[in-house]
Amino acid sequence: MIIDKVLVKKIIQPRPLDSHKGTFGRVLLIGGNYPYGGAIIMAASACVNSGAGLVTVATHKDNITALHSRLPESMAFDMAEKDRLTEQIAAADVILIGPGLAEDDLARQTFDLLWQSITAQQILVIDGSALNLLAKRKSAGWPSEQIILTPHQKEWERLSGLAISKQTEEATQTALAAFPKGTVLVAKSHQTKLYQNSKVGKICVGGPYQATGGMGDTLAGMIAGFVAQFHLDRFDVTAAAVFLHSYIAEQLSKQAYVVLPTRISTEIARVMKEMSD
Amino acid sequence: MIIDKVLVKKIIQPRPLDSHKGTFGRVLLIGGNYPYGGAIIMAASACVNSGAGLVTVATHKDNITALHSRLPESMAFDMAEKDRLTEQIAAADVILIGPGLAEDDLARQTFDLLWQSITAQQILVIDGSALNLLAKRKSAGWPSEQIILTPHQKEWERLSGLAISKQTEEATQTALAAFPKGTVLVAKSHQTKLYQNSKVGKICVGGPYQATGGMGDTLAGMIAGFVAQFHLDRFDVTAAAVFLHSYIAEQLSKQAYVVLPTRISTEIARVMKEMSD
Amino acid sequence: MIIDKVLVKKIIQPRPLDSHKGTFGRVLLIGGNYPYGGAIIMAASACVNSGAGLVTVATHKDNITALHSRLPESMAFDMAEKDRLTEQIAAADVILIGPGLAEDDLARQTFDLLWQSITAQQILVIDGSALNLLAKRKSAGWPSEQIILTPHQKEWERLSGLAISKQTEEATQTALAAFPKGTVLVAKSHQTKLYQNSKVGKICVGGPYQATGGMGDTLAGMIAGFVAQFHLDRFDVTAAAVFLHSYIAEQLSKQAYVVLPTRISTEIARVMKEMSD
Amino acid sequence: MIIDKVLVKKIIQPRPLDSHKGTFGRVLLIGGNYPYGGAIIMAASACVNSGAGLVTVATHKDNITALHSRLPESMAFDMAEKDRLTEQIAAADVILIGPGLAEDDLARQTFDLLWQSITAQQILVIDGSALNLLAKRKSAGWPSEQIILTPHQKEWERLSGLAISKQTEEATQTALAAFPKGTVLVAKSHQTKLYQNSKVGKICVGGPYQATGGMGDTLAGMIAGFVAQFHLDRFDVTAAAVFLHSYIAEQLSKQAYVVLPTRISTEIARVMKEMSD
């Protein structure tokens, strides 16, 4: 199937009048470990601008000031604080782990703590270096049943065992069967595709102006923001976020040779409004 | 009564020519404790943009850099410095406590120090976690007679003992009688109302695009900025701030699915100008 | 005399083609001591935006990150580093001391070091708390002969001994005679005047939308930027900066009830261009 | 030869559809040592906005927060971490050293480490204080064969031994022969020229509105961004960056008496798009 505006408009409906922050979900974002602090800042900006109700960031303690300088709308704490992290995991509707997480000891411990604490109905988006950590421990069972994976081709190779040159639609579908039923796979490439069970979706917007650092972090934050607030089919909601991300980039590219990830975030609310009318 | 532009225009009058910073009030904002640094940044931005004469922020020491990065217009000091805090409390015309204050030891000590130091004619705006701290010690008498409370429904439940489902206009009025005479209550919900003695005011602007983290912090900062500079009936001045906050959000929502709190702050001075003409 | 656009246009001439950073002066700004970090950020922004060639800031070490976040164009160092400060004083064409300097030990030591190091031909702008430090040691002789003072009324009272109610034009002129010949006095009030020897200049732009914290810091930074690059009569150059500061505020006030200092800085280069055409 | 739009349009071609971040190069920027943190922030902003695929910054550890506040798109690490620096040097396609590097021990050690680690095919852009460090050790052989030098006149004097008054085209060409064959020299002055072997190029855009601190840092970042993504003749690619930098400044100068370096960066992607159409 082609993912297009028709689908997006089905997802982005006018908000209910009788609503409050909680209606639009509590999101916990985990990442921004040294030296990748910027990644989680971009993910959190995208998430807040997408309309998530409450956004909390677990990050390297040295990254909190930069995050708050750009985004006072999100809360932020030191991801090395295990008690607080455990508490915040419990309080979240959606958890995104990975943007700028790195793969050092702190990253591994954080990943492990999440793996032990998360429960079946919490939505888990796994991105960036968390996909590599996952690749190393894939055997260990899945605590959540609501998984969204957002690998680029190399990360998908590590995760699935499929070499990049062998990542055909069929092979990817077969490999995905090893993951929990219902897992949504966003297979990022210059022609991003979405997979879930037997479904495959294709994005026909976007282009090479998006090939710049941080683009994936922004996408991951949008996906988290979308699944937090739109309580509809998880494949469709993810697809709407992926579409919109590239759609905004395409619009901006009319006046920009390269589109910066942070520029996309500034347009999300405007384009969502357009889609909801 | 319906709070509308007519009231707002009565409050926002052209400034006197022979005036200086002091004319528009000294405001002290207390909050932004770990891990909620962003909250006081949003409150202070709203306060400065509303036209308060001088804005000083008492916050967690690690939050000062992020605050100054966004808002060099405000002064900022470590709220753990008791002597300086005592001094600044004495110097303020208006004190707002609560945005991101948290409820840890530092928060409690800060709240207690304020409670001991503030005097009857200083205006005190109590918001966020300070309302919870207040709920726990309600019996202790009120040092200020110029109180503004800005609870959302859950906070009002803790403060008044009224379960959310029982927060009718009548019940709220009855509960408010236990607070100092003249206390202004801003009962935030998707249909925010203002109460003072026997008066009730209703806001008919705003909507679900406001349901996002930080919206209340921004409102609290605007209220503090308004009472600092407009030396008129406290209910009316508070009402003008509450109206304008949602009015700006409504205007912005025509081009945004969700309206970020920091976006509201950038429009305050412009819309105040409109209203003053 | 009335200071108006005619004067400003005489000062702001097109830049010489064969020029480089040095042509437009090296400015050292000293201030932003705890808890007033924002003040020097605003002064430095105004100075850079006014077109000074090279701007260096001596500030509290904890303030450097916030400064660089907003203004990477300026260099910044810890004002407690005496050797570096001495070196930078020697290298500067213009020195501004005072915005957010405070009056603690560090402030006093910094002021004293400047007083010992500065030489007769370096231009010295004294603002804010440095005026209070100066008031306490007025007897000590003047190392620079190129002085610009920017007190508001209370600071002028401390400096001249004239009570605010007695600050008539005549009394101020008489008091100014106690300062080095040629000293330019910018006597800030809701009707700012400039004095030098027997000259008095008056600004007829500006208004109460400027009565907000940081306005004076921004003005001081503009003055420093102007005297650094325009090597003309010091009274006239200072007057041009004072005029432009209020002129920009007046333009912005058509769409803003209060004009933030940082907003003024964003317009300086544009309005200077207008004036130079 | 005159460097003009015709050349620029030859360089800035539409991006290939089947591309990813790696296609547009990995750039390592080294600089922003105390007290010059802002310089590398400006260089990195220019580099990211020029479309480099992945930008990593090695800087003073105290500068990371300010960098991430302004530019979450880049990674950043403490340049004193030798292992990480060695690793990152190995991973880079292009290395820019110098903006705000200073000349202290840390600067020297960093420069030396780079000199030992870089290999012949990695492009090396040397700017600012790194040129002075280079001047002191010129004898030691050149590890890279892909050199771009961006001195202003005083730096070129130190590097070539030619006094500023003797820097004629001929003398500069002769002096350049002492550097590795193919070295591109960007000789910055109010009439910037480019040299390579027997070629000389001249820029006929730009003006004195560019004479302000940070302009060169921004140019260096653009050059790094251009050579990272455009795999064409190095002289031509560098020339395109130099032209565009001044061309943008000239456009902005129509509405600004002085053009700030950070303002240039915000226009790069737009003007590159214009050129690519």
PDB file of N, CA and C in Angstrom, chain D residues 135-160:
ATOM      1  N   ALA D 135      52.633  27.518  11.414  1.00  0.00           N
ATOM      2  CA  ALA D 135      53.767  28.386  11.062  1.00  0.00           C
ATOM      3  C   ALA D 135      54.998  28.023  11.879  1.00  0.00           C
ATOM      4  N   LYS D 136      54.761  27.608  13.106  1.00  0.00           N
ATOM      5  CA  LYS D 136      55.876  27.288  14.003  1.00  0.00           C
ATOM      6  C   LYS D 136      56.522  25.941  13.704  1.00  0.00           C
ATOM      7  N   ARG D 137      55.836  25.061  12.982  1.00  0.00           N
ATOM      8  CA  ARG D 137      56.413  23.736  12.749  1.00  0.00           C
ATOM      9  C   ARG D 137      56.412  23.350  11.280  1.00  0.00           C
ATOM     10  N   LYS D 138      56.412  24.325  10.412  1.00  0.00           N
ATOM     11  CA  LYS D 138      56.239  24.101   8.982  1.00  0.00           C
ATOM     12  C   LYS D 138      57.197  23.063   8.409  1.00  0.00           C
ATOM     13  N   SER D 139      58.330  22.959   8.979  1.00  0.00           N
ATOM     14  CA  SER D 139      59.343  22.065   8.441  1.00  0.00           C
ATOM     15  C   SER D 139      58.964  20.578   8.486  1.00  0.00           C
ATOM     16  N   ALA D 140      58.051  20.216   9.342  1.00  0.00           N
ATOM     17  CA  ALA D 140      57.866  18.803   9.694  1.00  0.00           C
ATOM     18  C   ALA D 140      57.192  17.874   8.684  1.00  0.00           C
ATOM     19  N   GLY D 141      56.993  18.294   7.441  1.00  0.00           N
ATOM     20  CA  GLY D 141      56.352  17.387   6.486  1.00  0.00           C
ATOM     21  C   GLY D 141      54.844  17.426   6.616  1.00  0.00           C
ATOM     22  N   TRP D 142      54.172  16.986   5.565  1.00  0.00           N
ATOM     23  CA  TRP D 142      52.718  17.124   5.508  1.00  0.00           C
ATOM     24  C   TRP D 142      52.066  15.759   5.435  1.00  0.00           C
ATOM     25  N   PRO D 143      51.307  15.385   6.406  1.00  0.00           N
ATOM     26  CA  PRO D 143      50.697  14.053   6.393  1.00  0.00           C
ATOM     27  C   PRO D 143      49.551  13.943   5.389  1.00  0.00           C
ATOM     28  N   SER D 144      48.861  15.069   5.123  1.00  0.00           N
ATOM     29  CA  SER D 144      47.766  15.021   4.149  1.00  0.00           C
ATOM     30  C   SER D 144      48.224  15.687   2.865  1.00  0.00           C
ATOM     31  N   GLU D 145      47.714  15.236   1.751  1.00  0.00           N
ATOM     32  CA  GLU D 145      48.014  15.853   0.461  1.00  0.00           C
ATOM     33  C   GLU D 145      46.834  16.674  -0.045  1.00  0.00           C
ATOM     34  N   GLN D 146      45.860  16.828   0.811  1.00  0.00           N
ATOM     35  CA  GLN D 146      44.632  17.513   0.414  1.00  0.00           C
ATOM     36  C   GLN D 146      44.421  18.701   1.327  1.00  0.00           C
ATOM     37  N   ILE D 147      45.258  19.703   1.148  1.00  0.00           N
ATOM     38  CA  ILE D 147      45.295  20.804   2.103  1.00  0.00           C
ATOM     39  C   ILE D 147      44.531  22.033   1.593  1.00  0.00           C
ATOM     40  N   ILE D 148      43.777  22.643   2.475  1.00  0.00           N
ATOM     41  CA  ILE D 148      43.182  23.957   2.205  1.00  0.00           C
ATOM     42  C   ILE D 148      43.577  24.872   3.363  1.00  0.00           C
ATOM     43  N   LEU D 149      44.163  26.006   3.015  1.00  0.00           N
ATOM     44  CA  LEU D 149      44.581  26.984   4.030  1.00  0.00           C
ATOM     45  C   LEU D 149      43.724  28.237   3.906  1.00  0.00           C
ATOM     46  N   THR D 150      43.295  28.785   5.048  1.00  0.00           N
ATOM     47  CA  THR D 150      42.416  29.960   4.985  1.00  0.00           C
ATOM     48  C   THR D 150      42.926  31.112   5.859  1.00  0.00           C
ATOM     49  N   PRO D 151      44.135  31.588   5.589  1.00  0.00           N
ATOM     50  CA  PRO D 151      44.685  32.651   6.429  1.00  0.00           C
ATOM     51  C   PRO D 151      44.155  34.038   6.067  1.00  0.00           C
ATOM     52  N   HIS D 152      44.037  34.891   7.064  1.00  0.00           N
ATOM     53  CA  HIS D 152      43.949  36.316   6.729  1.00  0.00           C
ATOM     54  C   HIS D 152      45.385  36.821   6.571  1.00  0.00           C
ATOM     55  N   GLN D 153      45.539  38.094   6.296  1.00  0.00           N
ATOM     56  CA  GLN D 153      46.863  38.588   5.879  1.00  0.00           C
ATOM     57  C   GLN D 153      47.964  38.374   6.916  1.00  0.00           C
ATOM     58  N   LYS D 154      47.619  38.606   8.174  1.00  0.00           N
ATOM     59  CA  LYS D 154      48.630  38.470   9.222  1.00  0.00           C
ATOM     60  C   LYS D 154      49.035  36.993   9.373  1.00  0.00           C
ATOM     61  N   GLU D 155      48.051  36.118   9.274  1.00  0.00           N
ATOM     62  CA  GLU D 155      48.351  34.692   9.377  1.00  0.00           C
ATOM     63  C   GLU D 155      49.195  34.221   8.182  1.00  0.00           C
ATOM     64  N   TRP D 156      48.895  34.777   7.018  1.00  0.00           N
ATOM     65  CA  TRP D 156      49.677  34.419   5.829  1.00  0.00           C
ATOM     66  C   TRP D 156      51.114  34.937   5.953  1.00  0.00           C
ATOM     67  N   GLU D 157      51.251  36.069   6.583  1.00  0.00           N
ATOM     68  CA  GLU D 157      52.590  36.595   6.852  1.00  0.00           C
ATOM     69  C   GLU D 157      53.379  35.602   7.710  1.00  0.00           C
ATOM     70  N   ARG D 158      52.747  35.132   8.771  1.00  0.00           N
ATOM     71  CA  ARG D 158      53.441  34.192   9.665  1.00  0.00           C
ATOM     72  C   ARG D 158      53.780  32.883   8.949  1.00  0.00           C
ATOM     73  N   LEU D 159      52.910  32.499   8.071  1.00  0.00           N
ATOM     74  CA  LEU D 159      53.023  31.194   7.434  1.00  0.00           C
ATOM     75  C   LEU D 159      54.014  31.237   6.274  1.00  0.00           C
ATOM     76  N   SER D 160      53.999  32.344   5.533  1.00  0.00           N
ATOM     77  CA  SER D 160      54.803  32.417   4.311  1.00  0.00           C
ATOM     78  C   SER D 160      56.071  33.239   4.506  1.00  0.00           C
TER      79      SER D 160
END
